[in-house]
């Protein structure tokens, strides 16, 4: 189903990076976590909004998932496991904590499955990365996500992964601001909430 202007999306893409946006599919992770990916269809819809699936590919995967329901359920679980491992990896980096070997293993396992499908195709403008056998695979969005996480981990940009300054949010983002001063996943939600709280505390306890 295409997202029309009248139909508000439940997903936000404020992470400046594909794998960080995927990690941010849980609200209020630190307090009362609310998962936005509860069905395989949610995963497909998110992937479409993240532009790693086209509308035709979405239709095909949804039909295929109806025919292979147990597999679709298993892939959702694998997606969540991958997402949580990636969260712990990048959260540790954002906080300067050591990365756990077990989390890197989860990512590497998925990465080697993905890279076995990696190929180069020719386009009008030259050559681009693509995936072989992608039409058959219900888990194909995980290939792009594992690749995105690997690319970020080995790039210089990994120094700019930040955690939202809100206490309960824990969303991650790539700080691409000029002086690396971005503090909030989204100024309109978390940034604003913090401003309101500060204002309230100042009124309650004037300096
Ligand atoms: Zn936030």
PDB file of C-alpha atoms and ligand atoms in Angstrom:
ATOM      1  CA  UNK A   1       0.000   0.000   0.000  1.00  0.00           C
ATOM      2  CA  UNK A   2       1.437   3.339  -0.970  1.00  0.00           C
ATOM      3  CA  UNK A   3       1.638   6.004   1.704  1.00  0.00           C
ATOM      4  CA  UNK A   4      -0.577   8.835   0.556  1.00  0.00           C
ATOM      5  CA  UNK A   5      -0.544  12.358   1.878  1.00  0.00           C
ATOM      6  CA  UNK A   6      -3.704  11.766   3.859  1.00  0.00           C
ATOM      7  CA  UNK A   7      -2.347   8.647   5.512  1.00  0.00           C
ATOM      8  CA  UNK A   8       0.174   9.582   8.208  1.00  0.00           C
ATOM      9  CA  UNK A   9       3.110   7.256   8.557  1.00  0.00           C
ATOM     10  CA  UNK A  10       3.862   5.756  11.952  1.00  0.00           C
ATOM     11  CA  UNK A  11       7.572   5.740  11.118  1.00  0.00           C
ATOM     12  CA  UNK A  12      10.079   8.554  11.468  1.00  0.00           C
ATOM     13  CA  UNK A  13      13.319   8.888   9.579  1.00  0.00           C
ATOM     14  CA  UNK A  14      15.402  11.305  11.609  1.00  0.00           C
ATOM     15  CA  UNK A  15      18.527   9.166  11.983  1.00  0.00           C
ATOM     16  CA  UNK A  16      20.304  10.417   8.834  1.00  0.00           C
ATOM     17  CA  UNK A  17      21.259   6.820   8.144  1.00  0.00           C
ATOM     18  CA  UNK A  18      19.393   3.686   7.033  1.00  0.00           C
ATOM     19  CA  UNK A  19      20.441   1.328   9.827  1.00  0.00           C
ATOM     20  CA  UNK A  20      19.975   3.999  12.531  1.00  0.00           C
ATOM     21  CA  UNK A  21      16.447   4.672  11.261  1.00  0.00           C
ATOM     22  CA  UNK A  22      15.784   0.951  11.493  1.00  0.00           C
ATOM     23  CA  UNK A  23      17.104   0.874  15.075  1.00  0.00           C
ATOM     24  CA  UNK A  24      14.692   3.729  15.839  1.00  0.00           C
ATOM     25  CA  UNK A  25      11.598   1.598  15.223  1.00  0.00           C
ATOM     26  CA  UNK A  26      11.120   1.358  19.001  1.00  0.00           C
ATOM     27  CA  UNK A  27       9.686   4.298  20.931  1.00  0.00           C
ATOM     28  CA  UNK A  28      10.783   5.053  24.504  1.00  0.00           C
ATOM     29  CA  UNK A  29      13.146   2.098  24.602  1.00  0.00           C
ATOM     30  CA  UNK A  30      14.473   3.001  28.059  1.00  0.00           C
ATOM     31  CA  UNK A  31      11.140   3.503  29.768  1.00  0.00           C
ATOM     32  CA  UNK A  32       8.045   1.854  28.300  1.00  0.00           C
ATOM     33  CA  UNK A  33       9.238   0.425  24.979  1.00  0.00           C
ATOM     34  CA  UNK A  34       6.699   0.478  22.157  1.00  0.00           C
ATOM     35  CA  UNK A  35       7.737  -1.564  19.134  1.00  0.00           C
ATOM     36  CA  UNK A  36       6.576  -0.294  15.727  1.00  0.00           C
ATOM     37  CA  UNK A  37       7.422  -3.583  14.011  1.00  0.00           C
ATOM     38  CA  UNK A  38       4.802  -6.071  15.154  1.00  0.00           C
ATOM     39  CA  UNK A  39       4.120  -7.974  11.937  1.00  0.00           C
ATOM     40  CA  UNK A  40       6.005  -8.901   8.787  1.00  0.00           C
ATOM     41  CA  UNK A  41       3.807  -6.348   6.975  1.00  0.00           C
ATOM     42  CA  UNK A  42       5.129  -3.611   9.296  1.00  0.00           C
ATOM     43  CA  UNK A  43       8.665  -4.605   8.326  1.00  0.00           C
ATOM     44  CA  UNK A  44       7.775  -4.449   4.630  1.00  0.00           C
ATOM     45  CA  UNK A  45       6.025  -1.090   5.008  1.00  0.00           C
ATOM     46  CA  UNK A  46       8.997   0.360   6.896  1.00  0.00           C
ATOM     47  CA  UNK A  47      11.321  -0.915   4.140  1.00  0.00           C
ATOM     48  CA  UNK A  48       9.195   0.759   1.498  1.00  0.00           C
ATOM     49  CA  UNK A  49       9.219   4.071   3.352  1.00  0.00           C
ATOM     50  CA  UNK A  50      12.989   3.695   3.792  1.00  0.00           C
ATOM     51  CA  UNK A  51      13.248   3.272  -0.005  1.00  0.00           C
ATOM     52  CA  UNK A  52      14.859  -0.142   0.074  1.00  0.00           C
ATOM     53  CA  UNK A  53      11.765  -1.740  -1.519  1.00  0.00           C
ATOM     54  CA  UNK A  54       9.731  -0.482  -4.450  1.00  0.00           C
ATOM     55  CA  UNK A  55       5.944  -0.577  -4.519  1.00  0.00           C
ATOM     56  CA  UNK A  56       5.985  -3.607  -6.829  1.00  0.00           C
ATOM     57  CA  UNK A  57       8.443  -5.421  -4.579  1.00  0.00           C
ATOM     58  CA  UNK A  58       6.221  -4.666  -1.586  1.00  0.00           C
ATOM     59  CA  UNK A  59       3.199  -6.171  -3.328  1.00  0.00           C
ATOM     60  CA  UNK A  60       5.156  -9.272  -4.267  1.00  0.00           C
ATOM     61  CA  UNK A  61       6.599  -9.799  -0.778  1.00  0.00           C
ATOM     62  CA  UNK A  62       3.200  -9.344   0.855  1.00  0.00           C
ATOM     63  CA  UNK A  63       1.651 -11.976  -1.397  1.00  0.00           C
ATOM     64  CA  UNK A  64       4.565 -14.311  -0.836  1.00  0.00           C
ATOM     65  CA  UNK A  65       4.335 -13.812   2.933  1.00  0.00           C
ATOM     66  CA  UNK A  66       0.697 -14.970   2.869  1.00  0.00           C
ATOM     67  CA  UNK A  67       1.826 -18.201   1.209  1.00  0.00           C
ATOM     68  CA  UNK A  68       4.760 -18.677   3.620  1.00  0.00           C
ATOM     69  CA  UNK A  69       3.420 -17.393   6.903  1.00  0.00           C
ATOM     70  CA  UNK A  70       5.734 -19.316   9.226  1.00  0.00           C
ATOM     71  CA  UNK A  71       8.759 -18.083   7.304  1.00  0.00           C
ATOM     72  CA  UNK A  72       7.507 -14.492   7.453  1.00  0.00           C
ATOM     73  CA  UNK A  73       7.047 -14.738  11.235  1.00  0.00           C
ATOM     74  CA  UNK A  74      10.562 -16.172  11.586  1.00  0.00           C
ATOM     75  CA  UNK A  75      12.025 -13.343   9.483  1.00  0.00           C
ATOM     76  CA  UNK A  76      10.314 -10.703  11.619  1.00  0.00           C
ATOM     77  CA  UNK A  77      11.979 -12.264  14.664  1.00  0.00           C
ATOM     78  CA  UNK A  78      15.352 -12.291  12.881  1.00  0.00           C
ATOM     79  CA  UNK A  79      14.836  -8.626  11.965  1.00  0.00           C
ATOM     80  CA  UNK A  80      14.149  -7.726  15.603  1.00  0.00           C
ATOM     81  CA  UNK A  81      17.189  -9.712  16.793  1.00  0.00           C
ATOM     82  CA  UNK A  82      19.354  -7.935  14.214  1.00  0.00           C
ATOM     83  CA  UNK A  83      17.897  -4.553  15.161  1.00  0.00           C
ATOM     84  CA  UNK A  84      18.545  -5.070  18.874  1.00  0.00           C
ATOM     85  CA  UNK A  85      22.125  -6.230  18.256  1.00  0.00           C
ATOM     86  CA  UNK A  86      22.681  -3.167  16.068  1.00  0.00           C
ATOM     87  CA  UNK A  87      21.161  -0.938  18.746  1.00  0.00           C
ATOM     88  CA  UNK A  88      23.553  -2.294  21.390  1.00  0.00           C
ATOM     89  CA  UNK A  89      26.518  -1.885  19.000  1.00  0.00           C
ATOM     90  CA  UNK A  90      25.820   1.710  18.035  1.00  0.00           C
ATOM     91  CA  UNK A  91      24.550   2.712  21.470  1.00  0.00           C
ATOM     92  CA  UNK A  92      27.826   1.467  22.974  1.00  0.00           C
ATOM     93  CA  UNK A  93      29.746   3.486  20.393  1.00  0.00           C
ATOM     94  CA  UNK A  94      27.674   6.614  21.029  1.00  0.00           C
ATOM     95  CA  UNK A  95      28.362   6.280  24.752  1.00  0.00           C
ATOM     96  CA  UNK A  96      32.032   5.306  24.413  1.00  0.00           C
ATOM     97  CA  UNK A  97      31.383   1.858  25.937  1.00  0.00           C
ATOM     98  CA  UNK A  98      32.949  -1.421  24.760  1.00  0.00           C
ATOM     99  CA  UNK A  99      31.101  -3.258  22.002  1.00  0.00           C
ATOM    100  CA  UNK A 100      29.980  -6.808  22.833  1.00  0.00           C
ATOM    101  CA  UNK A 101      31.417  -9.587  20.669  1.00  0.00           C
ATOM    102  CA  UNK A 102      28.046 -11.396  20.617  1.00  0.00           C
ATOM    103  CA  UNK A 103      26.377  -8.393  18.972  1.00  0.00           C
ATOM    104  CA  UNK A 104      29.072  -8.169  16.334  1.00  0.00           C
ATOM    105  CA  UNK A 105      28.566 -11.895  15.650  1.00  0.00           C
ATOM    106  CA  UNK A 106      24.825 -11.357  15.033  1.00  0.00           C
ATOM    107  CA  UNK A 107      25.644  -8.613  12.532  1.00  0.00           C
ATOM    108  CA  UNK A 108      28.434 -10.598  10.856  1.00  0.00           C
ATOM    109  CA  UNK A 109      26.251 -13.672  10.424  1.00  0.00           C
ATOM    110  CA  UNK A 110      23.641 -11.631   8.598  1.00  0.00           C
ATOM    111  CA  UNK A 111      26.305  -9.719   6.699  1.00  0.00           C
ATOM    112  CA  UNK A 112      27.875 -12.872   5.265  1.00  0.00           C
ATOM    113  CA  UNK A 113      24.426 -14.090   4.132  1.00  0.00           C
ATOM    114  CA  UNK A 114      23.882 -10.706   2.508  1.00  0.00           C
ATOM    115  CA  UNK A 115      27.249 -10.456   0.818  1.00  0.00           C
ATOM    116  CA  UNK A 116      26.739 -13.877  -0.750  1.00  0.00           C
ATOM    117  CA  UNK A 117      23.940 -12.159  -2.713  1.00  0.00           C
ATOM    118  CA  UNK A 118      25.833  -8.960  -3.540  1.00  0.00           C
ATOM    119  CA  UNK A 119      26.347  -8.216  -7.210  1.00  0.00           C
ATOM    120  CA  UNK A 120      27.029  -5.332  -9.563  1.00  0.00           C
ATOM    121  CA  UNK A 121      24.573  -4.334 -12.268  1.00  0.00           C
ATOM    122  CA  UNK A 122      24.875  -1.917 -15.135  1.00  0.00           C
ATOM    123  CA  UNK A 123      22.596   1.115 -15.320  1.00  0.00           C
ATOM    124  CA  UNK A 124      22.386   4.027 -17.754  1.00  0.00           C
ATOM    125  CA  UNK A 125      24.814   5.986 -15.577  1.00  0.00           C
ATOM    126  CA  UNK A 126      27.288   3.207 -14.882  1.00  0.00           C
ATOM    127  CA  UNK A 127      27.417   0.418 -12.324  1.00  0.00           C
ATOM    128  CA  UNK A 128      25.696   0.040  -8.945  1.00  0.00           C
ATOM    129  CA  UNK A 129      25.501  -2.501  -6.146  1.00  0.00           C
ATOM    130  CA  UNK A 130      22.500  -4.814  -6.291  1.00  0.00           C
ATOM    131  CA  UNK A 131      21.384  -8.169  -4.881  1.00  0.00           C
ATOM    132  CA  UNK A 132      21.105 -11.420  -6.784  1.00  0.00           C
ATOM    133  CA  UNK A 133      17.999 -13.577  -6.155  1.00  0.00           C
ATOM    134  CA  UNK A 134      16.358 -10.680  -4.315  1.00  0.00           C
ATOM    135  CA  UNK A 135      12.955 -11.393  -5.857  1.00  0.00           C
ATOM    136  CA  UNK A 136      12.765 -14.754  -4.114  1.00  0.00           C
ATOM    137  CA  UNK A 137      13.812 -13.698  -0.615  1.00  0.00           C
ATOM    138  CA  UNK A 138      11.422 -12.616   2.110  1.00  0.00           C
ATOM    139  CA  UNK A 139      14.397 -11.437   4.189  1.00  0.00           C
ATOM    140  CA  UNK A 140      15.952  -9.255   1.480  1.00  0.00           C
ATOM    141  CA  UNK A 141      15.488  -6.008   3.442  1.00  0.00           C
ATOM    142  CA  UNK A 142      17.820  -7.434   6.093  1.00  0.00           C
ATOM    143  CA  UNK A 143      20.602  -7.628   3.494  1.00  0.00           C
ATOM    144  CA  UNK A 144      20.471  -3.868   2.949  1.00  0.00           C
ATOM    145  CA  UNK A 145      20.292  -3.222   6.700  1.00  0.00           C
ATOM    146  CA  UNK A 146      23.303  -5.400   7.522  1.00  0.00           C
ATOM    147  CA  UNK A 147      25.258  -3.742   4.721  1.00  0.00           C
ATOM    148  CA  UNK A 148      24.255  -0.292   5.989  1.00  0.00           C
ATOM    149  CA  UNK A 149      25.423  -1.097   9.529  1.00  0.00           C
ATOM    150  CA  UNK A 150      28.732  -2.483   8.244  1.00  0.00           C
ATOM    151  CA  UNK A 151      29.313   0.571   6.062  1.00  0.00           C
ATOM    152  CA  UNK A 152      28.673   2.895   9.001  1.00  0.00           C
ATOM    153  CA  UNK A 153      30.894   0.931  11.393  1.00  0.00           C
ATOM    154  CA  UNK A 154      33.905   1.072   9.088  1.00  0.00           C
ATOM    155  CA  UNK A 155      33.403   4.692   8.023  1.00  0.00           C
ATOM    156  CA  UNK A 156      34.814   7.780   9.754  1.00  0.00           C
ATOM    157  CA  UNK A 157      31.194   8.787  10.314  1.00  0.00           C
ATOM    158  CA  UNK A 158      30.862   6.276  13.145  1.00  0.00           C
ATOM    159  CA  UNK A 159      32.377   8.923  15.448  1.00  0.00           C
ATOM    160  CA  UNK A 160      29.260  11.015  14.825  1.00  0.00           C
ATOM    161  CA  UNK A 161      26.683   8.487  15.994  1.00  0.00           C
ATOM    162  CA  UNK A 162      24.787  10.070  18.898  1.00  0.00           C
ATOM    163  CA  UNK A 163      22.035   9.048  21.283  1.00  0.00           C
ATOM    164  CA  UNK A 164      19.101  11.423  21.789  1.00  0.00           C
ATOM    165  CA  UNK A 165      19.609  13.510  24.941  1.00  0.00           C
ATOM    166  CA  UNK A 166      16.107  12.685  26.198  1.00  0.00           C
ATOM    167  CA  UNK A 167      16.129  10.301  29.197  1.00  0.00           C
ATOM    168  CA  UNK A 168      13.725   7.710  27.845  1.00  0.00           C
ATOM    169  CA  UNK A 169      14.033   8.026  24.047  1.00  0.00           C
ATOM    170  CA  UNK A 170      17.361   6.307  23.217  1.00  0.00           C
ATOM    171  CA  UNK A 171      16.977   6.970  19.493  1.00  0.00           C
ATOM    172  CA  UNK A 172      20.226   7.122  17.599  1.00  0.00           C
ATOM    173  CA  UNK A 173      21.221   9.499  14.838  1.00  0.00           C
ATOM    174  CA  UNK A 174      24.164  10.549  12.753  1.00  0.00           C
ATOM    175  CA  UNK A 175      25.097  14.073  13.748  1.00  0.00           C
ATOM    176  CA  UNK A 176      25.807  15.818  10.455  1.00  0.00           C
ATOM    177  CA  UNK A 177      25.428  19.325  11.891  1.00  0.00           C
ATOM    178  CA  UNK A 178      28.317  21.681  11.114  1.00  0.00           C
ATOM    179  CA  UNK A 179      29.656  21.984  14.663  1.00  0.00           C
ATOM    180  CA  UNK A 180      28.454  18.525  15.777  1.00  0.00           C
ATOM    181  CA  UNK A 181      26.030  19.994  18.264  1.00  0.00           C
ATOM    182  CA  UNK A 182      22.824  18.116  17.514  1.00  0.00           C
ATOM    183  CA  UNK A 183      21.372  16.722  20.757  1.00  0.00           C
ATOM    184  CA  UNK A 184      17.898  15.484  19.917  1.00  0.00           C
ATOM    185  CA  UNK A 185      16.502  12.840  17.595  1.00  0.00           C
ATOM    186  CA  UNK A 186      13.871  15.408  16.701  1.00  0.00           C
ATOM    187  CA  UNK A 187      13.665  18.973  17.972  1.00  0.00           C
ATOM    188  CA  UNK A 188       9.869  18.943  17.528  1.00  0.00           C
ATOM    189  CA  UNK A 189       9.304  15.984  19.843  1.00  0.00           C
ATOM    190  CA  UNK A 190      12.161  15.244  22.268  1.00  0.00           C
ATOM    191  CA  UNK A 191      13.816  18.678  22.019  1.00  0.00           C
ATOM    192  CA  UNK A 192      10.519  20.381  22.656  1.00  0.00           C
ATOM    193  CA  UNK A 193       9.592  18.130  25.574  1.00  0.00           C
ATOM    194  CA  UNK A 194      12.942  18.940  27.210  1.00  0.00           C
ATOM    195  CA  UNK A 195      12.401  22.667  26.685  1.00  0.00           C
ATOM    196  CA  UNK A 196       8.955  22.484  28.282  1.00  0.00           C
ATOM    197  CA  UNK A 197      10.350  20.496  31.243  1.00  0.00           C
ATOM    198  CA  UNK A 198      13.188  23.018  31.745  1.00  0.00           C
ATOM    199  CA  UNK A 199      10.719  25.887  31.603  1.00  0.00           C
ATOM    200  CA  UNK A 200       8.465  24.144  34.171  1.00  0.00           C
ATOM    201  CA  UNK A 201      11.397  23.441  36.532  1.00  0.00           C
ATOM    202  CA  UNK A 202      12.624  27.047  36.269  1.00  0.00           C
ATOM    203  CA  UNK A 203       9.160  28.302  37.198  1.00  0.00           C
ATOM    204  CA  UNK A 204       8.923  25.844  40.075  1.00  0.00           C
ATOM    205  CA  UNK A 205      12.446  26.489  41.372  1.00  0.00           C
ATOM    206  CA  UNK A 206      13.487  29.969  40.189  1.00  0.00           C
ATOM    207  CA  UNK A 207      17.234  30.541  40.436  1.00  0.00           C
TER     208      UNK A 207
HETATM  209 ZN1  LIG B   1      14.559  11.498  21.133  1.00  0.00          ZN
END
